Structures are given as C-alpha cells and as structure tokens.
Tab-separated table of C-alpha atoms in Angstrom:
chain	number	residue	atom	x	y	z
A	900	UNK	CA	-84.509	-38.894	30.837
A	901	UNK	CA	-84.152	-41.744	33.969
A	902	UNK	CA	-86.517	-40.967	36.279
A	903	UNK	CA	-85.858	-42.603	39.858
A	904	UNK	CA	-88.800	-44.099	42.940
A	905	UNK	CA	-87.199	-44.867	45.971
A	906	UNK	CA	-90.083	-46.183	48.329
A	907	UNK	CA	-92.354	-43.318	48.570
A	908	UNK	CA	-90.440	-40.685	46.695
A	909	UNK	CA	-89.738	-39.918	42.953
A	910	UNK	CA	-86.646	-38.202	41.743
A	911	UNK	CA	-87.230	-37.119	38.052
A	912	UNK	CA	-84.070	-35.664	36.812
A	913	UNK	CA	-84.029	-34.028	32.873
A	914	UNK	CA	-81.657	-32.128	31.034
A	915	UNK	CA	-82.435	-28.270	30.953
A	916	UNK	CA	-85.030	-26.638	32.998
A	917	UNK	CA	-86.822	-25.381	29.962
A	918	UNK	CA	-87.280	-29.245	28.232
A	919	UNK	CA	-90.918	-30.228	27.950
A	920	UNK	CA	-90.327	-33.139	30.135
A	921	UNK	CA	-89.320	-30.986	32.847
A	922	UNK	CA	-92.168	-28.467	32.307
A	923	UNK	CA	-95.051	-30.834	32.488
A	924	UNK	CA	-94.098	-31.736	36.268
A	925	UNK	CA	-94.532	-27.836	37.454
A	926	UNK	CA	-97.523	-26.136	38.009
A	927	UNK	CA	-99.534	-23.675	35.636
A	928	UNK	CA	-98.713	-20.262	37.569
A	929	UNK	CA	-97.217	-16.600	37.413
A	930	UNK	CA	-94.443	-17.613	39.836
A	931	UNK	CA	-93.461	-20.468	37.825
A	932	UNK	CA	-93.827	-18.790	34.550
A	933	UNK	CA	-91.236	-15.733	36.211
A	934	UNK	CA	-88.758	-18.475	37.154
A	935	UNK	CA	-88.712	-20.459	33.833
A	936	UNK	CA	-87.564	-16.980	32.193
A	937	UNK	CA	-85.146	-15.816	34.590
A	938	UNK	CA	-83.746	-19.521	34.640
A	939	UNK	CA	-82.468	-18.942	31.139
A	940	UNK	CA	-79.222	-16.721	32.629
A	941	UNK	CA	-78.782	-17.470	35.947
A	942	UNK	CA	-76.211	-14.815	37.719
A	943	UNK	CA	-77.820	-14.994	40.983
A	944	UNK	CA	-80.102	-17.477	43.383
A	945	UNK	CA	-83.258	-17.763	42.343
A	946	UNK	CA	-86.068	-19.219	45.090
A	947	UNK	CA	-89.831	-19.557	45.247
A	948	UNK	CA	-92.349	-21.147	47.893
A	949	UNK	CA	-95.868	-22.038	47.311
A	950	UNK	CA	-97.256	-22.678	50.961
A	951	UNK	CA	-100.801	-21.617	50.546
A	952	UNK	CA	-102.515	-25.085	50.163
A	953	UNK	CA	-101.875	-27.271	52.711
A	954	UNK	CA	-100.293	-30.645	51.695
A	955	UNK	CA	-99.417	-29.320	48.643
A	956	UNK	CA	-96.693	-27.289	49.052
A	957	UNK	CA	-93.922	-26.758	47.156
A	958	UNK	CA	-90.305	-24.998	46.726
A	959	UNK	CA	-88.352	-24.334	43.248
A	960	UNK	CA	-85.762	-22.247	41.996
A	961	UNK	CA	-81.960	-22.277	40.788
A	962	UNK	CA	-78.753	-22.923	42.990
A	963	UNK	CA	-75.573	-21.660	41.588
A	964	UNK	CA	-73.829	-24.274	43.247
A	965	UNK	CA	-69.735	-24.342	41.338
A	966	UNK	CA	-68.231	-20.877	40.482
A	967	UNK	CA	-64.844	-20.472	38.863
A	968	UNK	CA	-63.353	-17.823	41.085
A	969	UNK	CA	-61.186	-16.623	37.929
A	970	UNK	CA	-64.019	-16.378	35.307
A	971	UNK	CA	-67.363	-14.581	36.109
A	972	UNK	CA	-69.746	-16.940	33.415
A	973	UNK	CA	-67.997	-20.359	34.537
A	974	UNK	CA	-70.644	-21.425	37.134
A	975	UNK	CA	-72.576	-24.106	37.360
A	976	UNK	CA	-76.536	-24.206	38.207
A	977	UNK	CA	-79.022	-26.823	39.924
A	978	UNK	CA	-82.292	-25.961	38.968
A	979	UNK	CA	-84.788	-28.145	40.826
A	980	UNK	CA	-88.933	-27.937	41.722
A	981	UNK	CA	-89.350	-29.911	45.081
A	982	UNK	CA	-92.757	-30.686	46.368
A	983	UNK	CA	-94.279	-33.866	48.837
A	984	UNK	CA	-94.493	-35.855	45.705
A	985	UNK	CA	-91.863	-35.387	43.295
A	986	UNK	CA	-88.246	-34.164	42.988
A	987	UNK	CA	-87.623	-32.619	39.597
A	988	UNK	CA	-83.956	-31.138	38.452
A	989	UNK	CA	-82.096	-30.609	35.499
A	990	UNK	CA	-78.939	-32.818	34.700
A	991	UNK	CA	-76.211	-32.334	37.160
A	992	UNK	CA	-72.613	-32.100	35.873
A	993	UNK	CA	-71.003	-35.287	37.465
A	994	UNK	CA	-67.838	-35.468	35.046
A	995	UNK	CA	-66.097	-32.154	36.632
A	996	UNK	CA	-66.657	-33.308	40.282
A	997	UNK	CA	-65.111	-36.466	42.195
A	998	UNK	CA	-68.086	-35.771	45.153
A	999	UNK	CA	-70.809	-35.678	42.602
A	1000	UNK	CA	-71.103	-39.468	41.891
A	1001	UNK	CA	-74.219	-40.793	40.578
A	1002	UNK	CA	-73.831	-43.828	41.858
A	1003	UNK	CA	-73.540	-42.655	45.244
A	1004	UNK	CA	-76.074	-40.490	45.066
A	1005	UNK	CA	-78.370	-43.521	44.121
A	1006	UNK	CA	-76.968	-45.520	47.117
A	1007	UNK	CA	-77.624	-42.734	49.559
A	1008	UNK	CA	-81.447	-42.407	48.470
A	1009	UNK	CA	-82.019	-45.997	47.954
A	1010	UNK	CA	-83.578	-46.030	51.624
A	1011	UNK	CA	-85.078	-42.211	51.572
A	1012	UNK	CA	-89.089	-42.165	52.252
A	1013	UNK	CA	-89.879	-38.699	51.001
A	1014	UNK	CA	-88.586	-35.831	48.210
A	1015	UNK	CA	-87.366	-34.095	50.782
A	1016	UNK	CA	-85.007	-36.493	51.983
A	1017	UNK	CA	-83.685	-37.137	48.172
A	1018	UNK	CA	-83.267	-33.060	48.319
A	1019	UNK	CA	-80.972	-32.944	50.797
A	1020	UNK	CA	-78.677	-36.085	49.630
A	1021	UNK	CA	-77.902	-33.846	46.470
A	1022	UNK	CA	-77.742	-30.768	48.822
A	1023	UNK	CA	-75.324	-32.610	50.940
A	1024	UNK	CA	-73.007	-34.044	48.807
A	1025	UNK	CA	-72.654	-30.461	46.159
A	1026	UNK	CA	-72.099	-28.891	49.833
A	1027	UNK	CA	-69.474	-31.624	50.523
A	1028	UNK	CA	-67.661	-30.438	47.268
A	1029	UNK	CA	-67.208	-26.967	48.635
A	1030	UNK	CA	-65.828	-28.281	51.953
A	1031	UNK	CA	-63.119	-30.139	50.099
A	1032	UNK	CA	-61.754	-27.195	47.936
A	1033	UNK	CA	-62.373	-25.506	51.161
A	1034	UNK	CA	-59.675	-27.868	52.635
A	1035	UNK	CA	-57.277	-26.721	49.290
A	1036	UNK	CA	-58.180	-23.143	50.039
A	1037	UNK	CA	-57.238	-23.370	53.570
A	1038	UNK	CA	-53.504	-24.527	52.444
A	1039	UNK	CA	-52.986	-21.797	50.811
A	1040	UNK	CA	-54.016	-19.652	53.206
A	1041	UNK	CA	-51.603	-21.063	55.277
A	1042	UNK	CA	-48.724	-20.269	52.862
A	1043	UNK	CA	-49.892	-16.787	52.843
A	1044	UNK	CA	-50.167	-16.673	56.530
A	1045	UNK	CA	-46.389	-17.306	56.956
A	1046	UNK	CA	-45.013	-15.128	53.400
A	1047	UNK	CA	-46.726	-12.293	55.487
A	1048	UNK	CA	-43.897	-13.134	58.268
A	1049	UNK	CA	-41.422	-14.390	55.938
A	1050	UNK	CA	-41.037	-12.116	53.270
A	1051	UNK	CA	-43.978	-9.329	52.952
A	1052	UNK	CA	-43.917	-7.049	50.000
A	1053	UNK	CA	-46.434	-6.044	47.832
A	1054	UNK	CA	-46.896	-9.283	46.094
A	1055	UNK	CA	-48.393	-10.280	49.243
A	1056	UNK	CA	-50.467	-7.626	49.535
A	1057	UNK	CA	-51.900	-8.584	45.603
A	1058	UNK	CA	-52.142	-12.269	47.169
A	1059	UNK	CA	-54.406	-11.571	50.251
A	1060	UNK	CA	-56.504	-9.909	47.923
A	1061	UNK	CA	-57.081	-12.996	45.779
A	1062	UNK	CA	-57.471	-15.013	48.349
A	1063	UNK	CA	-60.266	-12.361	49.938
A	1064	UNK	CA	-62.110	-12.168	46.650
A	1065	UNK	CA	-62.119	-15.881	46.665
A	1066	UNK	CA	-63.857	-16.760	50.192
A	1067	UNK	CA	-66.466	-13.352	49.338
A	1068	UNK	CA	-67.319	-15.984	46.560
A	1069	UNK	CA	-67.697	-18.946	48.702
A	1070	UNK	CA	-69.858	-17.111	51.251
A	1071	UNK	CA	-72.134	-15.979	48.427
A	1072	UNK	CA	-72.048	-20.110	47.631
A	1073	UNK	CA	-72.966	-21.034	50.677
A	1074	UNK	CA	-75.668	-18.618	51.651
A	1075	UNK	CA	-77.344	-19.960	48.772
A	1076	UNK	CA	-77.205	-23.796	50.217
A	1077	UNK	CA	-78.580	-22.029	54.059
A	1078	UNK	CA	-80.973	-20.223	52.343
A	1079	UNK	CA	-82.805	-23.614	50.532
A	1080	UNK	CA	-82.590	-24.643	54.079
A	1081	UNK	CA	-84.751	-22.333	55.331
A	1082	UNK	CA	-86.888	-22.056	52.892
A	1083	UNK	CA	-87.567	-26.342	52.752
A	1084	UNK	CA	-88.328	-25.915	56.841
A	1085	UNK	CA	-90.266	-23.240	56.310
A	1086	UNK	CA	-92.311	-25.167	53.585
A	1087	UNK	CA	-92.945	-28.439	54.761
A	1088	UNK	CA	-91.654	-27.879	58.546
A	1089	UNK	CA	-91.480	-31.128	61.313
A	1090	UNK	CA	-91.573	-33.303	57.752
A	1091	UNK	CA	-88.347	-31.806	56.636
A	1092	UNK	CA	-86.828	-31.406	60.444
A	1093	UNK	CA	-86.991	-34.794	61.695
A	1094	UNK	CA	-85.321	-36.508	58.201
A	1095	UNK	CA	-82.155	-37.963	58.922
A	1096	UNK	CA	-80.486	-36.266	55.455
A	1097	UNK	CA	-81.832	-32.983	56.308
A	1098	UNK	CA	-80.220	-33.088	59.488
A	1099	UNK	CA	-76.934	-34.399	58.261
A	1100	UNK	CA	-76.799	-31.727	55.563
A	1101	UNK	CA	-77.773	-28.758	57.496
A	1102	UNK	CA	-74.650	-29.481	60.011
A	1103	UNK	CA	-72.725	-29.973	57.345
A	1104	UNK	CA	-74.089	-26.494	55.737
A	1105	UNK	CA	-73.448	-25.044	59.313
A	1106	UNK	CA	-70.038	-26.375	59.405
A	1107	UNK	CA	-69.163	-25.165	56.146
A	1108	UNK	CA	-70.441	-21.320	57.094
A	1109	UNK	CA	-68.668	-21.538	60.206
A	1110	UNK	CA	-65.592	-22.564	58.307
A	1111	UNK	CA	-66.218	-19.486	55.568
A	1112	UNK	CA	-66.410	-16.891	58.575
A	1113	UNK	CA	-63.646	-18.066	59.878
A	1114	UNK	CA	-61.290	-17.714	57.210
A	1115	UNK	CA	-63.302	-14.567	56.543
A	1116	UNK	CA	-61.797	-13.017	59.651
A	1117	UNK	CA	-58.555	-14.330	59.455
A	1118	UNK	CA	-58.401	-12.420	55.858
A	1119	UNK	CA	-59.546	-8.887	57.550
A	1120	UNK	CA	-56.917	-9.480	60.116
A	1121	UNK	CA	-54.507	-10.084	57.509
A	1122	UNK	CA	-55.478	-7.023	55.489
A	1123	UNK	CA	-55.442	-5.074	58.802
A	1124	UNK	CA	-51.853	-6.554	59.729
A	1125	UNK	CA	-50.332	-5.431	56.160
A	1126	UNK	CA	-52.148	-1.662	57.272
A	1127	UNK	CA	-50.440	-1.328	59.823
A	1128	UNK	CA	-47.190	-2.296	58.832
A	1129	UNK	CA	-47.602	0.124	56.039
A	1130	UNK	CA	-48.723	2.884	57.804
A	1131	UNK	CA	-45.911	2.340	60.439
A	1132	UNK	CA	-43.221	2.256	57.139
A	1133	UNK	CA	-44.916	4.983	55.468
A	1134	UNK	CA	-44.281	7.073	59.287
A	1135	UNK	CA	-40.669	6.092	59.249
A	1136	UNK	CA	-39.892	7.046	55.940
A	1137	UNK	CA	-41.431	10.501	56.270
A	1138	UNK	CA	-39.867	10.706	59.108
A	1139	UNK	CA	-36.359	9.927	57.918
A	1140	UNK	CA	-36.957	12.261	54.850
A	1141	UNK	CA	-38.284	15.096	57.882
A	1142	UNK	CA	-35.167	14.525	59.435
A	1143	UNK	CA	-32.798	14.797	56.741
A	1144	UNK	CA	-34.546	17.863	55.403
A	1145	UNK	CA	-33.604	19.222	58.829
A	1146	UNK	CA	-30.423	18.771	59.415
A	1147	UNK	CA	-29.784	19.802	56.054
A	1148	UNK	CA	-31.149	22.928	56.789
A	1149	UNK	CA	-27.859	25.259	57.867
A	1150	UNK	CA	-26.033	24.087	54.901
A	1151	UNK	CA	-28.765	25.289	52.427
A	1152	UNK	CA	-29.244	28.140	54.313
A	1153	UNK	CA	-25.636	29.210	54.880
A	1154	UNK	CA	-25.285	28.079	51.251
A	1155	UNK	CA	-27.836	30.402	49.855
A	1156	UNK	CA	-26.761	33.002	51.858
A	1157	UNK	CA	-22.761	33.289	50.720
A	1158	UNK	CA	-23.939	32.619	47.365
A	1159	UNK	CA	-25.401	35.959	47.097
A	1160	UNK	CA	-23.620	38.022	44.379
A	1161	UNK	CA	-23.772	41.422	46.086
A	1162	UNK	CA	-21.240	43.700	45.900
A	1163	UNK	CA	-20.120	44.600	49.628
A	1164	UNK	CA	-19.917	41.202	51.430
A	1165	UNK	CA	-17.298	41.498	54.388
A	1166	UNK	CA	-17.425	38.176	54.286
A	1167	UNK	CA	-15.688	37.713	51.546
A	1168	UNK	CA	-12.853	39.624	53.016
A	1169	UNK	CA	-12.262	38.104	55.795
A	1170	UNK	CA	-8.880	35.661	56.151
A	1171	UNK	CA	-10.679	32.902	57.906
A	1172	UNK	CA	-13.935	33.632	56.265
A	1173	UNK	CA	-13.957	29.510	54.554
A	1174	UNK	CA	-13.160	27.757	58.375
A	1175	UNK	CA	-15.419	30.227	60.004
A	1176	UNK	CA	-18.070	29.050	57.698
A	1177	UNK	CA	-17.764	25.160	57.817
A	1178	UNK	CA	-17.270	25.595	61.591
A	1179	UNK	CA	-20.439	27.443	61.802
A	1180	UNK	CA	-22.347	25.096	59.656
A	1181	UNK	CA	-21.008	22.032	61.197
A	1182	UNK	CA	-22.058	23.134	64.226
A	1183	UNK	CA	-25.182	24.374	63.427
A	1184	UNK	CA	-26.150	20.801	62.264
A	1185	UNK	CA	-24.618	19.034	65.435
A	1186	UNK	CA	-26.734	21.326	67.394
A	1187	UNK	CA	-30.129	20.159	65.201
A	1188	UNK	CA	-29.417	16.720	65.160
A	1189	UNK	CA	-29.126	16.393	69.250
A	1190	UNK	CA	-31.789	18.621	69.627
A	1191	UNK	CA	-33.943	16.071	67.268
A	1192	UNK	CA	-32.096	13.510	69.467
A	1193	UNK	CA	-33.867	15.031	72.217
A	1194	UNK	CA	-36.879	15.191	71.679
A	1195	UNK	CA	-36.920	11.686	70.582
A	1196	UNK	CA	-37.734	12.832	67.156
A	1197	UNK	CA	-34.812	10.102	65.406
A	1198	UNK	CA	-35.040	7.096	66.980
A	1199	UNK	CA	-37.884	4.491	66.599
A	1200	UNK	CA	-40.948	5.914	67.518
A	1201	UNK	CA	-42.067	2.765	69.423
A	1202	UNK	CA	-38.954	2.025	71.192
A	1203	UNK	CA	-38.668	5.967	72.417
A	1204	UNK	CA	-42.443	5.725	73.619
A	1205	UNK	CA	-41.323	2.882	75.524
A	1206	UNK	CA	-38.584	4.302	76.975
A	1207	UNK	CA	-40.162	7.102	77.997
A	1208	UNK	CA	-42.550	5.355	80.647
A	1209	UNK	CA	-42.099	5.332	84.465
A	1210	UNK	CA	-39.154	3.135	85.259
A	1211	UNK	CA	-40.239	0.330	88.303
A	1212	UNK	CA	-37.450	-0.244	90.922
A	1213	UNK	CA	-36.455	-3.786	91.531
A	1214	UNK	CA	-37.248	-4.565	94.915
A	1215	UNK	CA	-34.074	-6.005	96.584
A	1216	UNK	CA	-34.802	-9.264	98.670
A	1217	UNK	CA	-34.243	-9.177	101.971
C-alpha cells in the first residue's frame, strides 16, 4: 500500500486495520491488542493515548466519521495510530465524497513538518464534508421552518422529528472529531498547538459544533412551538365539546324527564303542555349559554384574558 514522507513526516496509509502491513507499525501492548478487536465492528468511537514515555507518545483509535442517517450499519470508519514519527490509517473511501480528494489531500501535506500536521489535514477536510451537508441540512430546515407557519399538521410534526434525529446524529459526529482534538493536545501539547493545520481544523471543528447547537436549539424550539399549539387546540376543542355538552343539558334533561312512562303525568294533560315545554327548554338554554357568555367561558380564552385587564385612559392633549 503507498506509503507517503513529506519532509519530516510519514503518512503510511493500508487497507484494513487488521492487514499485517498495518500491524507491524503499532506497538506490542494490551491497549493495542483491545483496540485491534473492538476495531472489527465499530458502532461507537474508539480512542487510546499512550503518554507515559516522553517523546514517544502516541494516540490511536477509530473515527466514525460518515453515517447514513436512514440506515444504522451504513457508516463509515477512519481507523488511524498517530505518533511523532509516523501516521498510519486504513484506506479512506474517496469515491463517495467530493471533499475527500486524494490529490488534495497530498497537496495540502506536501509542506507539513510533522504527523501531526498530516493528522489534522485529513481531520480537516472529513470535517469539511460534514459542514457541507450541514449547508443541505440547513435548507431544509428552512422549508420546515416556514410549513410550520404555512400549513402545520401532523406531517410536520413527523418532519421535525426527522430532522431532530438527524442533527442528534451529527452532534454524535462531531464530538467524535473535538474529542481527537483533545486528546492530540493532550498528547503531544505546544507541538500539536502551534501547527498551522491543527489550528485551522480545530476552528473549523468549533465552527461546525457551534453550527450543530445551533440548529439543535432551533429544533427544541420547534418541537416546543408545535406543543403549544397543540395543547392550545387540544383546550379549545374540549372546550367546545364542554360547551356543547352544556347547553345541551335542558333538552336531555327535559327530554328524559317527559319521556317517563308513568301513569299520572299532569303534564300530559295539559292543553299547552308541547309550547310550555319548548318555551321552557329554549329558555333554559338561552339562560346557559349567556351565563357561559359571562363568565367568559365561550370565547377565546386568550382574547377574553386580554380583555379582561385594566383598561388605560387616553390622555387628551392639551
């Protein structure tokens, strides 16, 4: 497999983490033994540090760096071991992404003095990838953003949901990018701090988290929006049902009542006994429904609470 010197720095890049070219560039330890295993199916990060020589330290591990937010096993994974002298990863995927070129990749390290500088150029550019489907993610967030105005129903609803699921996933992306940030700083500190890539591709990591939270929040506000328009709808339509039921009431009652099949109902005898009855139950439900009026127990709940406050006087000018 092509292996790469750039000045200083080596950048040995193989097919599968578990070929025996790859494996005779790591170190003989438990750690490394534990990652090789749990490399073989990768559903999460995986990171390890070996800082306790000094000069010789070292960081490896596996980067699940694509995920196809509509199939759980379509990911993609960098596997890399990283230390002062050598850059090892498996074979990167270049066909599926337009910001993974090899040749560019080449270009950018071309002038890099150290490992850690060729780590970040592939950080920086797989990170650049998730800013640009970012960018197609944020369109249609915008679409959604207006549907909820336009026309809101429960389609919506099933659509902010989506579109939640699917920035969880690229905040679960990108921690994994700030965490290898951390962990290179930690290893191999002012060396990593004061390269030019590693400072390019840590804003660009920043930029890309800040972006995530963003969009983050303006999903909860969405989801809190569609609450509270459904709670408000839900109130008004057992309100309306309260209502009815109510006014309702005297003809079901006065229904039930001359419905009775006893045998001495003076009632029954009486000549105006039918007009005495609707008049009765008309008025009966005229009396409920401006008594309901009223209290304010009809209208729009919002519009009678507003109605309801202290009333300023307009001053007249003098």
């Amino acid at each position: 497999m092509p292996r790469y010197s750039f000045k200083d720095a080596i950048w040995q890049e193989e097919g599968d983490v578990r070929d025996q070219e790859f494996l005779k560039f790591l170190p003989d330890n438990q750690k490394m033994h534990s990652w090789i295993r749990e490399s073989r199916d990768v559903s999460v990060n995986i990171l390890h540090a070996d800082t306790s020589k000094q000069g010789d330290e070292a960081i490896w591990g596996s980067l699940i760096y694509r995920q196809n937010p509509k199939r759980k096993d379509d990911l993609n994974v960098f596997h890399f071991y990283l230390s002062r002298d050598i850059l090892v990863t498996n074979e990167l995927n270049y066909d599926v992404d337009e910001d993974l070129d090899k040749n560019s990749i080449l270009k950018q390290m071309k002038e890099k003095e150290s490992t850690i500088e060729l780590m970040m150029v592939l950080l920086g550019d797989m990170i650049s990838s998730i800013l640009h489907q970012i960018d197609v993610f944020e369109e249609q967030l915008r679409d959604l953003l207006w549907e909820i105005r336009e026309r809101n129903d429960k389609n919506t609803l099933d659509k902010i949901e989506v579109v939640r699921h699917e920035i969880l996933l690229w905040q679960n992306l990108v921690m994994g990018f700030l965490e290898i940030k951390m962990a290179i700083f930690e290893a191999f500190g002012e060396d990593a701090e004061n390269g030019k890539e590693y400072i390019r591709t840590s804003t660009r990591i920043d930029r890309c988290i800040m972006l995530v939270r963003s969009y983050k929040d303006e999903i909860n506000n969405m989801v809190d929006m569609e609450n509270v328009v459904a709670n408000y709808r839900g109130n008004e339509i057992m309100k309306t049902l309260t209502v009815l039921t109510t006014l309702f009431t005297p003809v079901m009652a006065f229904g039930a009542l001359w419905g009775m099949n006893f045998k001495n109902m003076p009632e029954l005898e009486w000549s105006y006994g039918y007009l005495g009855s609707l008049i009765l139950i008309i008025a009966s439900t005229v009396f409920l429904y401006f008594y309901l009026k009223h209290r304010g127990w009809t209208g729009d709940i919002l519009k009678t609470a507003l109605n309801k406050g202290p009333k300023v006087k307009k001053q007249q000018r003098s």
